[in-house]
Coordinates of C-alpha atoms in Angstrom, one line a residue:
Chain D
M1 CA -7.6 6.2 5.4
N2 CA -7.7 8.5 2.4
Q3 CA -10.3 11.0 3.7
S4 CA -9.0 12.3 7.0
I5 CA -11.7 12.4 9.6
T6 CA -10.9 13.5 13.1
I7 CA -12.3 10.8 15.3
L8 CA -10.9 11.9 18.7
E9 CA -9.9 15.3 19.9
A10 CA -8.7 16.4 23.3
K11 CA -8.4 20.0 24.4
N12 CA -6.7 21.4 27.5
L13 CA -6.7 18.1 29.3
K14 CA -5.4 18.3 32.8
V15 CA -5.3 15.7 35.5
K16 CA -4.2 16.6 39.0
R17 CA -3.7 14.6 42.1
G18 CA -2.8 16.1 45.4
G19 CA -1.7 19.4 43.8
A20 CA 0.6 17.7 41.3
T21 CA -0.2 17.8 37.6
L22 CA -0.1 14.3 36.3
L23 CA -1.2 15.1 32.8
N24 CA -1.2 18.3 30.8
I25 CA -2.2 17.9 27.1
P26 CA -3.1 21.3 25.5
S27 CA -4.4 19.6 22.3
L28 CA -4.4 16.3 20.5
S29 CA -6.4 15.1 17.6
I30 CA -6.4 11.6 16.2
E31 CA -7.6 10.7 12.7
K32 CA -9.6 7.7 11.8
G33 CA -7.5 4.7 11.1
E34 CA -4.4 6.3 12.6
I35 CA -2.1 4.4 14.9
L36 CA -0.5 6.6 17.6
A37 CA 2.3 5.4 19.9
L38 CA 2.8 7.0 23.2
I39 CA 6.3 6.4 24.3
G40 CA 8.1 7.5 27.4
P41 CA 9.7 6.1 30.6
N42 CA 7.6 4.7 33.5
G43 CA 5.7 7.4 35.2
A44 CA 5.7 9.7 32.1
G45 CA 1.9 9.8 32.2
K46 CA 1.1 7.3 29.4
T47 CA -1.4 5.3 31.5
T48 CA -3.0 8.4 33.0
F49 CA -3.4 9.7 29.4
L50 CA -5.1 6.5 28.2
Q51 CA -7.3 6.3 31.2
T52 CA -8.3 9.9 30.8
L53 CA -9.1 9.4 27.1
S54 CA -11.3 6.5 28.0
Y55 CA -12.9 8.5 30.8
L56 CA -11.9 6.0 33.4
L57 CA -10.2 8.9 35.1
K58 CA -12.1 12.0 35.2
P59 CA -10.0 15.0 34.0
F60 CA -9.5 17.9 36.4
Q61 CA -10.1 20.2 33.4
G62 CA -10.5 19.9 29.7
E63 CA -12.7 18.4 27.0
I64 CA -12.8 15.3 24.9
F65 CA -14.6 15.2 21.6
F66 CA -15.6 12.0 19.8
R67 CA -16.4 12.6 16.2
G68 CA -17.0 16.3 17.1
K69 CA -19.4 15.4 19.9
K70 CA -18.3 16.6 23.4
V71 CA -18.2 13.8 25.9
E72 CA -20.6 14.3 28.8
T73 CA -22.4 17.1 27.0
N74 CA -23.3 15.7 23.5
I75 CA -22.6 12.1 24.1
S76 CA -22.9 10.3 27.5
V77 CA -19.8 8.7 29.1
L78 CA -21.3 5.2 28.8
E79 CA -22.2 5.7 25.1
Y80 CA -18.7 7.0 24.5
R81 CA -17.0 4.2 26.4
R82 CA -18.9 1.7 24.3
K83 CA -17.2 3.1 21.2
L84 CA -13.8 2.2 22.7
A85 CA -12.0 -0.9 23.8
M86 CA -9.0 -0.9 26.2
V87 CA -6.4 -3.6 26.8
F88 CA -4.3 -3.3 30.0
Q89 CA -0.8 -4.6 30.7
E90 CA -2.4 -7.4 32.8
P91 CA -4.8 -9.6 30.8
L92 CA -7.5 -9.0 33.6
L93 CA -9.6 -12.0 32.4
F94 CA -12.7 -13.1 34.2
D95 CA -12.9 -16.4 36.1
T96 CA -14.8 -18.3 33.4
T97 CA -14.0 -19.9 30.0
V98 CA -12.0 -18.1 27.3
F99 CA -15.2 -18.0 25.2
N100 CA -17.2 -16.2 27.9
N101 CA -14.3 -13.8 28.4
V102 CA -14.2 -12.8 24.8
A103 CA -18.0 -12.5 24.8
S104 CA -18.1 -10.4 28.0
G105 CA -18.2 -7.0 26.4
L106 CA -20.9 -8.1 24.0
K107 CA -23.0 -9.6 26.8
I108 CA -22.7 -6.3 28.7
R109 CA -24.2 -4.6 25.6
G110 CA -27.0 -7.1 25.6
M111 CA -26.2 -8.5 22.2
K112 CA -28.1 -11.6 20.9
R113 CA -26.5 -15.0 21.6
K114 CA -26.1 -16.0 18.0
E115 CA -24.3 -12.8 17.1
I116 CA -22.1 -13.0 20.1
A117 CA -21.1 -16.6 19.2
D118 CA -20.2 -15.5 15.6
R119 CA -18.1 -12.5 16.7
V120 CA -16.3 -14.5 19.4
M121 CA -15.4 -17.3 17.1
E122 CA -14.1 -14.8 14.5
Q123 CA -11.8 -13.2 17.1
L124 CA -10.7 -16.5 18.7
E125 CA -9.6 -17.6 15.2
R126 CA -8.0 -14.3 14.4
F127 CA -5.8 -14.5 17.5
G128 CA -5.1 -18.2 17.1
I129 CA -6.8 -19.4 20.3
S130 CA -9.9 -21.2 19.0
H131 CA -8.7 -24.4 20.6
L132 CA -8.7 -22.8 24.0
S133 CA -12.3 -21.6 23.7
R134 CA -13.7 -24.0 26.4
R135 CA -10.6 -23.7 28.7
S136 CA -10.8 -21.8 32.0
A137 CA -9.1 -18.5 31.6
K138 CA -7.1 -19.1 34.8
T139 CA -5.2 -22.0 33.1
L140 CA -3.8 -19.9 30.3
S141 CA -0.2 -18.9 29.8
G142 CA 0.8 -15.2 29.8
G143 CA 0.8 -15.0 26.1
E144 CA -2.5 -16.9 25.6
A145 CA -4.2 -14.8 28.3
Q146 CA -3.1 -11.5 26.6
R147 CA -4.4 -12.9 23.3
A148 CA -7.7 -13.6 24.9
S149 CA -7.7 -10.1 26.3
L150 CA -7.0 -8.6 22.9
A151 CA -9.7 -10.8 21.3
R152 CA -12.1 -9.5 23.9
A153 CA -11.3 -6.0 22.9
F154 CA -11.5 -6.6 19.1
A155 CA -14.8 -8.5 19.5
L156 CA -16.4 -5.1 20.4
Q157 CA -15.3 -3.8 16.9
P158 CA -14.2 -0.6 18.7
E159 CA -13.9 2.7 16.8
I160 CA -10.9 3.4 18.9
L161 CA -8.6 0.9 20.5
L162 CA -6.5 1.9 23.5
L163 CA -3.6 -0.4 24.5
D164 CA -1.7 0.2 27.7
E165 CA 1.6 -1.7 27.3
P166 CA -0.2 -5.0 26.6
F167 CA 3.0 -6.8 25.8
A168 CA 5.3 -5.4 28.5
S169 CA 5.1 -8.4 30.9
L170 CA 5.6 -11.1 28.2
D171 CA 8.8 -13.0 27.5
P172 CA 10.6 -11.9 24.3
P173 CA 9.5 -14.7 21.9
T174 CA 5.8 -14.5 23.0
H175 CA 6.1 -10.7 22.8
E176 CA 7.4 -10.8 19.3
S177 CA 4.8 -13.3 17.9
L178 CA 2.0 -11.3 19.5
I179 CA 3.3 -8.0 18.1
E180 CA 3.5 -9.5 14.7
D181 CA -0.1 -10.8 14.8
L182 CA -1.4 -7.5 16.2
E183 CA 0.4 -5.7 13.3
H184 CA -1.3 -7.9 10.8
I185 CA -4.7 -7.5 12.4
L186 CA -4.4 -3.7 12.7
Y187 CA -3.2 -3.6 9.1
R188 CA -6.4 -5.4 8.1
T189 CA -9.0 -3.8 10.4
R190 CA -7.6 -0.3 10.2
T191 CA -8.7 0.3 13.7
T192 CA -7.8 3.6 15.1
T193 CA -5.3 2.8 17.8
I194 CA -3.5 4.6 20.6
F195 CA -1.0 2.5 22.4
A196 CA 1.5 3.1 25.2
T197 CA 4.9 1.4 25.2
H198 CA 8.3 2.0 26.4
D199 CA 9.8 0.0 23.6
R200 CA 11.0 2.2 20.7
L201 CA 11.1 -0.6 18.2
E202 CA 7.5 -1.6 19.0
A203 CA 6.5 2.0 18.3
L204 CA 8.5 2.1 15.1
S205 CA 7.0 -1.0 13.6
L206 CA 3.4 -0.3 14.6
S207 CA 2.7 3.4 14.5
D208 CA 2.0 6.2 12.1
R209 CA 2.8 8.8 14.6
V210 CA 4.8 8.8 17.8
A211 CA 4.2 11.0 20.8
V212 CA 7.1 11.1 23.3
M213 CA 5.8 11.8 26.8
N214 CA 7.5 12.9 30.0
H215 CA 6.2 14.5 33.2
G216 CA 2.6 14.2 31.9
M217 CA 3.3 16.2 28.8
I218 CA 3.9 15.4 25.1
Q219 CA 7.5 16.4 24.4
Q220 CA 7.4 15.8 20.7
M221 CA 5.0 14.3 18.2
G222 CA 5.5 13.2 14.6
P223 CA 6.2 10.3 12.3
P224 CA 8.5 7.8 14.0
E225 CA 11.5 8.4 11.8
E226 CA 11.3 12.1 12.3
V227 CA 11.0 11.9 16.1
M228 CA 13.8 9.4 16.3
N229 CA 16.2 11.0 13.9
Y230 CA 15.5 14.6 14.8
P231 CA 14.6 14.7 18.5
A232 CA 13.5 18.2 19.5
T233 CA 14.6 18.2 23.1
E234 CA 17.4 16.7 25.1
F235 CA 14.9 14.4 26.8
V236 CA 13.5 13.0 23.6
A237 CA 17.1 12.6 22.3
S238 CA 18.1 10.7 25.4
F239 CA 15.0 8.5 25.3
V240 CA 14.6 7.8 21.6
G241 CA 17.4 9.3 19.6
V242 CA 20.0 6.6 20.4
E243 CA 20.0 5.2 17.0
T244 CA 19.8 6.2 13.4
I245 CA 16.6 5.2 11.7
L246 CA 16.6 5.3 7.9
P247 CA 13.6 4.6 5.7
G248 CA 14.8 2.7 2.6
K249 CA 13.3 1.1 -0.4
V250 CA 14.3 -2.5 -1.2
I251 CA 15.9 -2.5 -4.7
K252 CA 17.7 -5.8 -4.7
R253 CA 17.5 -9.1 -2.9
N254 CA 20.1 -11.8 -2.6
G255 CA 19.6 -14.8 -0.2
G256 CA 19.2 -13.7 3.4
S257 CA 20.1 -10.1 2.7
F258 CA 18.9 -7.2 0.6
I259 CA 20.0 -3.8 -0.6
A260 CA 17.9 -0.8 0.2
S261 CA 18.1 2.6 -1.4
V262 CA 18.3 5.4 1.2
E263 CA 18.5 9.0 -0.1
G264 CA 20.1 7.6 -3.3
K265 CA 22.7 5.6 -1.4
E266 CA 22.7 1.8 -1.3
I267 CA 22.8 0.1 2.1
E268 CA 23.1 -3.7 2.5
A269 CA 21.2 -5.2 5.4
V270 CA 20.6 -8.8 6.5
G271 CA 17.0 -9.8 6.8
E272 CA 13.9 -10.6 4.8
A273 CA 12.0 -8.0 2.7
H274 CA 10.1 -7.9 -0.5
L275 CA 11.4 -6.0 -3.5
G276 CA 10.0 -2.5 -3.6
E277 CA 9.0 -2.6 0.1
T278 CA 9.9 0.3 2.3
V279 CA 11.7 -0.7 5.4
L280 CA 13.3 1.1 8.3
L281 CA 16.9 0.4 8.9
C282 CA 18.0 1.0 12.5
I283 CA 21.7 1.5 13.2
R284 CA 23.0 1.8 16.7
P285 CA 25.9 4.3 17.1
E286 CA 28.2 1.8 18.7
N287 CA 28.1 -0.3 15.6
V288 CA 29.4 2.5 13.4
T289 CA 33.2 2.7 12.9
L290 CA 34.8 5.9 11.8
S291 CA 38.2 6.2 10.1
T292 CA 40.1 8.8 8.2
Q293 CA 42.3 6.7 5.9
P294 CA 40.6 6.7 2.6
H295 CA 42.4 3.9 0.9
R296 CA 42.5 1.1 3.4
E297 CA 39.6 -1.2 2.5
A298 CA 37.2 -1.6 5.5
T299 CA 37.4 -4.9 7.4
S300 CA 34.4 -7.1 7.2
A301 CA 32.0 -4.1 7.4
R302 CA 30.1 -4.1 4.2
N303 CA 28.6 -0.6 4.2
L304 CA 31.1 2.2 3.7
F305 CA 30.2 5.8 3.3
V306 CA 32.0 9.1 3.1
G307 CA 30.5 11.8 5.3
R308 CA 31.1 15.0 7.0
I309 CA 30.9 15.5 10.8
L310 CA 28.2 17.9 11.7
K311 CA 28.4 17.9 15.4
I312 CA 30.3 16.2 18.2
V313 CA 28.6 15.8 21.6
P314 CA 30.8 14.6 24.5
L315 CA 29.3 11.8 26.6
G316 CA 32.0 11.1 29.2
P317 CA 34.4 8.5 27.9
Y318 CA 32.5 8.5 24.6
Q319 CA 31.8 11.2 22.0
K320 CA 28.7 11.1 19.9
A321 CA 29.4 12.2 16.3
H322 CA 26.5 13.3 14.1
L323 CA 27.4 12.7 10.4
D324 CA 26.0 13.7 7.1
C325 CA 26.6 10.9 4.6
G326 CA 23.8 11.9 2.3
F327 CA 21.6 10.6 5.1
P328 CA 22.0 11.3 8.8
L329 CA 24.1 8.9 10.8
V330 CA 25.2 8.8 14.4
A331 CA 28.4 7.2 15.7
Y332 CA 30.0 6.7 19.0
V333 CA 33.8 7.3 19.1
T334 CA 36.0 6.9 22.2
T335 CA 37.6 10.1 23.3
H336 CA 40.9 8.4 22.7
S337 CA 40.3 7.7 19.0
L338 CA 38.7 11.1 18.6
E339 CA 42.0 12.6 19.5
E340 CA 44.0 10.1 17.5
L341 CA 42.0 10.7 14.4
S342 CA 41.9 14.4 15.2
L343 CA 38.2 14.5 14.4
N344 CA 36.4 17.8 14.6
E345 CA 33.2 19.3 13.2
G346 CA 33.3 19.8 9.5
K347 CA 35.9 17.1 8.9
E348 CA 35.4 14.4 6.3
V349 CA 35.4 10.8 7.5
R350 CA 34.6 7.3 6.3
A351 CA 31.9 5.6 8.3
S352 CA 31.3 1.9 8.1
F353 CA 28.9 -0.6 9.6
K354 CA 28.1 -4.3 9.1
A355 CA 25.1 -5.5 7.2
T356 CA 24.4 -7.7 10.2
A357 CA 24.4 -4.8 12.6
I358 CA 21.3 -3.3 11.0
H359 CA 18.0 -3.9 12.7
V360 CA 15.4 -4.1 10.0
V361 CA 11.8 -3.0 10.8
R362 CA 9.2 -3.8 8.3
K363 CA 6.1 -1.6 8.4
G364 CA 2.7 -3.2 8.0
A365 CA 4.2 -6.3 6.4
G366 CA 1.2 -8.2 5.1
Chain O
M1 CA -18.1 -46.2 80.2
D2 CA -21.6 -47.8 80.0
L3 CA -23.1 -44.4 80.2
I4 CA -21.3 -43.3 77.0
L5 CA -21.9 -46.5 75.1
D6 CA -25.6 -46.7 76.0
G7 CA -25.9 -43.0 75.1
I8 CA -24.4 -43.6 71.7
K9 CA -26.5 -46.7 71.0
K10 CA -29.7 -44.9 71.9
A11 CA -28.6 -41.9 70.0
F12 CA -28.2 -44.0 66.8
W13 CA -31.5 -45.6 67.4
L14 CA -33.1 -42.1 67.6
L15 CA -31.4 -41.1 64.4
I16 CA -32.2 -44.2 62.4
T17 CA -35.8 -44.2 63.4
F18 CA -36.2 -40.6 62.6
D19 CA -37.5 -39.8 66.1
P20 CA -40.1 -37.0 65.5
D21 CA -38.8 -34.9 68.4
V22 CA -35.2 -34.9 67.2
M23 CA -36.3 -34.4 63.6
G24 CA -38.6 -31.5 64.5
I25 CA -35.8 -29.8 66.5
T26 CA -33.3 -30.3 63.5
L27 CA -35.8 -28.9 61.0
L28 CA -36.5 -25.8 63.1
S29 CA -32.8 -25.2 63.6
L30 CA -32.2 -25.3 59.8
Q31 CA -35.2 -23.1 59.2
I32 CA -34.2 -20.4 61.7
S33 CA -30.5 -20.4 60.9
G34 CA -31.1 -20.7 57.2
T35 CA -33.4 -17.7 57.2
A36 CA -31.0 -15.7 59.3
T37 CA -28.2 -16.6 56.9
L38 CA -30.2 -15.6 53.9
V39 CA -31.1 -12.2 55.4
S40 CA -27.5 -11.6 56.4
L41 CA -26.4 -12.4 52.9
L42 CA -28.6 -9.7 51.4
I43 CA -27.4 -7.1 53.9
G44 CA -23.8 -8.4 54.3
I45 CA -22.9 -8.8 50.6
S46 CA -24.4 -5.5 49.5
T47 CA -23.0 -3.5 52.3
G48 CA -19.6 -5.2 52.2
T49 CA -19.3 -4.6 48.5
A50 CA -20.4 -1.0 48.8
I51 CA -17.8 -0.4 51.5
A52 CA -15.1 -2.1 49.5
L53 CA -15.8 -0.1 46.3
S54 CA -16.2 3.4 47.8
Q55 CA -13.7 5.8 49.2
F56 CA -14.7 7.9 52.2
P57 CA -13.0 9.3 55.3
G58 CA -13.2 6.9 58.1
K59 CA -13.3 3.8 55.9
R60 CA -10.5 2.2 57.9
F61 CA -12.5 2.7 61.1
I62 CA -15.7 1.2 59.5
V63 CA -13.7 -1.8 58.2
S64 CA -12.2 -2.4 61.7
L65 CA -15.7 -2.3 63.2
V66 CA -16.9 -4.8 60.7
N67 CA -14.0 -7.1 61.4
T68 CA -14.6 -6.8 65.2
G69 CA -18.3 -7.6 64.5
M70 CA -17.1 -10.9 62.9
G71 CA -16.3 -12.1 66.4
L72 CA -19.4 -10.8 68.2
P73 CA -20.0 -12.9 71.3
P74 CA -23.5 -14.4 70.9
V75 CA -24.5 -13.8 74.5
V76 CA -23.8 -10.1 74.1
V77 CA -26.0 -10.1 71.0
G78 CA -28.6 -12.1 73.0
L79 CA -28.5 -9.6 75.8
F80 CA -29.0 -6.5 73.5
V81 CA -31.7 -8.2 71.4
T82 CA -33.5 -9.1 74.6
I83 CA -33.3 -5.6 75.9
F84 CA -34.6 -4.2 72.6
L85 CA -37.5 -6.6 72.4
W86 CA -38.3 -6.4 76.1
R87 CA -41.9 -5.3 76.7
S88 CA -40.7 -1.8 77.8
G89 CA -37.8 -1.8 75.3
P90 CA -37.6 0.3 72.1
L91 CA -39.0 -2.6 70.0
G92 CA -41.2 -4.1 72.7
F93 CA -44.4 -3.2 70.9
L94 CA -43.5 -5.9 68.3
G95 CA -44.2 -8.5 71.0
I96 CA -41.8 -11.0 69.4
L97 CA -39.5 -11.9 72.3
Y98 CA -39.4 -15.7 72.9
T99 CA -40.4 -16.4 69.3
P100 CA -38.5 -17.9 66.4
T101 CA -38.6 -14.5 64.8
A102 CA -36.6 -13.1 67.6
M103 CA -34.1 -15.9 67.1
I104 CA -33.8 -15.1 63.4
L105 CA -33.2 -11.5 64.3
A106 CA -30.5 -12.3 66.8
Q107 CA -28.8 -14.8 64.5
T108 CA -29.0 -12.3 61.7
V109 CA -27.1 -9.8 63.9
I110 CA -24.5 -12.5 64.5
A111 CA -24.1 -13.6 60.9
T112 CA -24.3 -10.2 59.1
P113 CA -20.9 -8.9 60.2
I114 CA -19.3 -12.3 59.3
V115 CA -20.8 -12.2 55.8
M116 CA -20.0 -8.5 55.4
G117 CA -16.4 -8.8 56.5
I118 CA -15.7 -11.7 54.2
S119 CA -17.5 -10.0 51.3
L120 CA -15.5 -6.8 51.9
A121 CA -12.2 -8.7 51.9
A122 CA -13.2 -10.7 48.8
I123 CA -14.1 -7.7 46.8
Q124 CA -11.0 -5.8 48.0
H125 CA -8.8 -8.7 47.0
L126 CA -9.8 -8.5 43.3
P127 CA -7.2 -6.7 41.2
P128 CA -7.9 -2.9 41.4
K129 CA -7.7 -2.6 37.6
L130 CA -10.4 -5.2 37.1
K131 CA -13.0 -2.5 38.0
L132 CA -11.5 -0.3 35.3
Q133 CA -11.4 -3.1 32.8
I134 CA -15.1 -3.9 33.4
L135 CA -16.0 -0.2 32.9
A136 CA -13.8 0.0 29.8
L137 CA -15.8 -3.0 28.4
G138 CA -18.8 -0.6 28.5
A139 CA -20.5 -1.7 31.7
T140 CA -22.9 0.5 33.7
R141 CA -22.1 0.9 37.4
L142 CA -24.6 -1.8 38.3
Q143 CA -23.2 -4.2 35.8
M144 CA -19.7 -3.6 37.1
V145 CA -20.7 -4.4 40.7
W146 CA -22.6 -7.5 39.6
I147 CA -19.5 -8.8 37.6
L148 CA -17.2 -8.0 40.5
I149 CA -19.5 -10.1 42.8
K150 CA -19.5 -12.9 40.3
E151 CA -15.7 -12.7 40.2
A152 CA -15.5 -13.0 44.0
K153 CA -18.1 -15.8 44.1
L154 CA -15.9 -18.5 45.7
P155 CA -14.7 -16.4 48.7
L156 CA -18.3 -15.1 49.0
L157 CA -19.5 -18.7 49.2
A158 CA -17.0 -19.2 52.0
G159 CA -18.7 -16.2 53.7
V160 CA -22.1 -18.0 53.3
M161 CA -20.7 -21.1 55.0
A162 CA -19.0 -19.2 57.8
G163 CA -22.2 -17.2 58.5
F164 CA -24.3 -20.4 58.6
G165 CA -21.8 -22.3 60.6
G166 CA -21.7 -19.4 63.1
V167 CA -25.4 -19.3 63.8
I168 CA -26.3 -23.0 63.6
S169 CA -23.9 -23.8 66.4
E170 CA -24.6 -20.7 68.6
V171 CA -26.5 -21.3 71.8
G172 CA -26.3 -18.1 74.0
A173 CA -28.5 -15.8 71.9
S174 CA -31.0 -18.4 70.9
I175 CA -31.7 -19.5 74.5
M176 CA -32.0 -15.9 75.6
V177 CA -34.3 -14.5 73.0
G178 CA -36.0 -17.8 72.0
G179 CA -36.7 -19.2 75.4
N180 CA -36.2 -22.9 74.4
I181 CA -39.9 -23.6 74.2
K182 CA -40.6 -27.2 73.2
G183 CA -41.9 -27.5 69.6
Y184 CA -41.7 -23.8 69.1
S185 CA -38.3 -22.3 69.7
R186 CA -36.3 -25.3 70.7
V187 CA -33.3 -25.8 68.4
L188 CA -30.4 -28.2 68.3
T189 CA -28.1 -26.2 70.5
T190 CA -30.6 -25.2 73.1
A191 CA -32.0 -28.7 73.3
T192 CA -28.6 -30.1 73.8
V193 CA -27.9 -27.8 76.7
M194 CA -31.3 -28.7 78.3
E195 CA -31.1 -32.5 77.8
T196 CA -27.5 -32.6 79.1
S197 CA -28.6 -30.7 82.3
R198 CA -31.4 -33.2 82.8
G199 CA -29.0 -36.2 82.3
N200 CA -30.8 -37.4 79.1
F201 CA -27.5 -38.1 77.5
D202 CA -28.9 -40.3 74.7
I203 CA -30.9 -37.4 73.2
A204 CA -28.1 -34.9 73.9
I205 CA -25.6 -37.2 72.0
A206 CA -28.1 -37.7 69.1
L207 CA -28.5 -33.9 68.8
G208 CA -24.7 -33.5 69.2
I209 CA -24.1 -35.9 66.3
I210 CA -26.4 -34.0 64.1
L211 CA -24.6 -30.8 64.9
L212 CA -21.3 -32.4 64.2
L213 CA -22.5 -33.8 60.9
L214 CA -23.7 -30.3 59.9
A215 CA -20.4 -28.8 60.9
Y216 CA -18.6 -31.5 59.0
F217 CA -20.6 -30.8 55.8
I218 CA -20.0 -27.1 56.1
N219 CA -16.3 -27.6 56.5
L220 CA -16.2 -30.1 53.7
I221 CA -17.7 -27.6 51.3
L222 CA -15.4 -24.8 52.6
T223 CA -12.3 -27.0 52.2
Q224 CA -13.3 -27.9 48.7
I225 CA -13.7 -24.3 47.8
Q226 CA -10.3 -23.4 49.2
Q227 CA -8.6 -26.3 47.5
R228 CA -10.1 -25.2 44.2
E229 CA -8.9 -21.7 44.8
R230 CA -5.4 -22.9 45.5
S231 CA -5.2 -25.2 42.5
R232 CA -5.8 -22.4 40.1

């Protein structure tokens, strides 16, 4: 991770179908060990992008370089594909045992039986499905099947892992436990990963960089906090910028809650975290209350900050107020209370939010 | 009533004593229809898979032709194979009319579209992304096709059974191109037709029972495949 090696580079990638441009990526480079999240609504081009990067979809125009070698010219498509592994939204398992499924990519490569068995066992254990090894893949639950599909990909020890919304069709508890496991595994293996999702929190907890896509183009790319707090375009703002995301360092713990230092301010949040750990605090604008009376002690809200209104954006019955409290904060105010409190840009207000209303995201928690 | 009872009694006697005539006819039937099915598997599965996996203009038309071919009337096949193999026909120089080879040829023509149509449907019914997943696992094109065929093995097996069932029970083409020559090109169906017309109901019933048993076993296997498919 220390030395930055560009492992994958795409230049002028264009995919067209029936005259319409499905994908248009002027340039993108991925460093070894990096985890990039592609986020965007359905039809934004995430799947097209992943399939083009894996050469399952031939680009209309453009080049892909793997470790500086141009695919098709300096490295064959087959050779290149064998450096990658891809997991789709559907598990797409074969009609055989779980063991044989996880072994399938290795068998395709003509690996020796003994080595296959070792690698398969390792992955089955890693994904907690060793006990299902002899079961027919058709009898697995959705979560188990997706675990087998991930194990099949990891067994290949890919240099780049491509994940196309592998959790989107799972129910929430299964989804959560799988994300958690994947997070641990990625943290340990340091596999370069590009994953598509439409879940912002998934992107936050897993990625080093986020690329927001729409209409086949990358609208904005950068560290997740940056993209989510400072959306560059209206589209990005509407898609990701709906909450404040603050990186904070845990400086005190007490029971089920902790205090994190954000830009020198102390914010109390409910959740588990280690001392000294950096966490992301996500605060939805509807959970922030604004008031102008300085002396009345806030109700049960435990976090109270004085800030200045930077900008007010009208959103129908609501107004979105961007505040500077030493850290950026976004709040919704009804148009009625906006008038009542006579809020305007530049005005000083008190912003409060409950410790329980903060969603805590732990990055790479080991 | 006596006619039927006597017929059945004699028929069982012929079966239990392994009557050489009846056994010979049965064996020849299995040989001819088995060979025809095998040849139709090679052609049908490969062509069916190729059609299913490729995109080309007129694909729909080809698929509809294959599907029509699944219900090809055996007498029509018999007619055209006879014309082709006729001494003055395009393939007359082969001199194989009224031989078991001609029967294998005709039965292959009947079974191939059945196997092809079922293979085509079986491969097309696999999830479209499965092909991408196999390629993403690093498979060559040939490996990909082989894995897809393995994935469709149960419906393909149904195709095998349907093809074999179609030709073992067919009479029109066999009698036209085989000639029903005793000990040479006489099979279960053609023999049944002949013995019935002669009034030898005992032998006809014995042959009929064998045909029924074969049909039963084929359907037994087919049903088991389908039940297994459904329970998954």
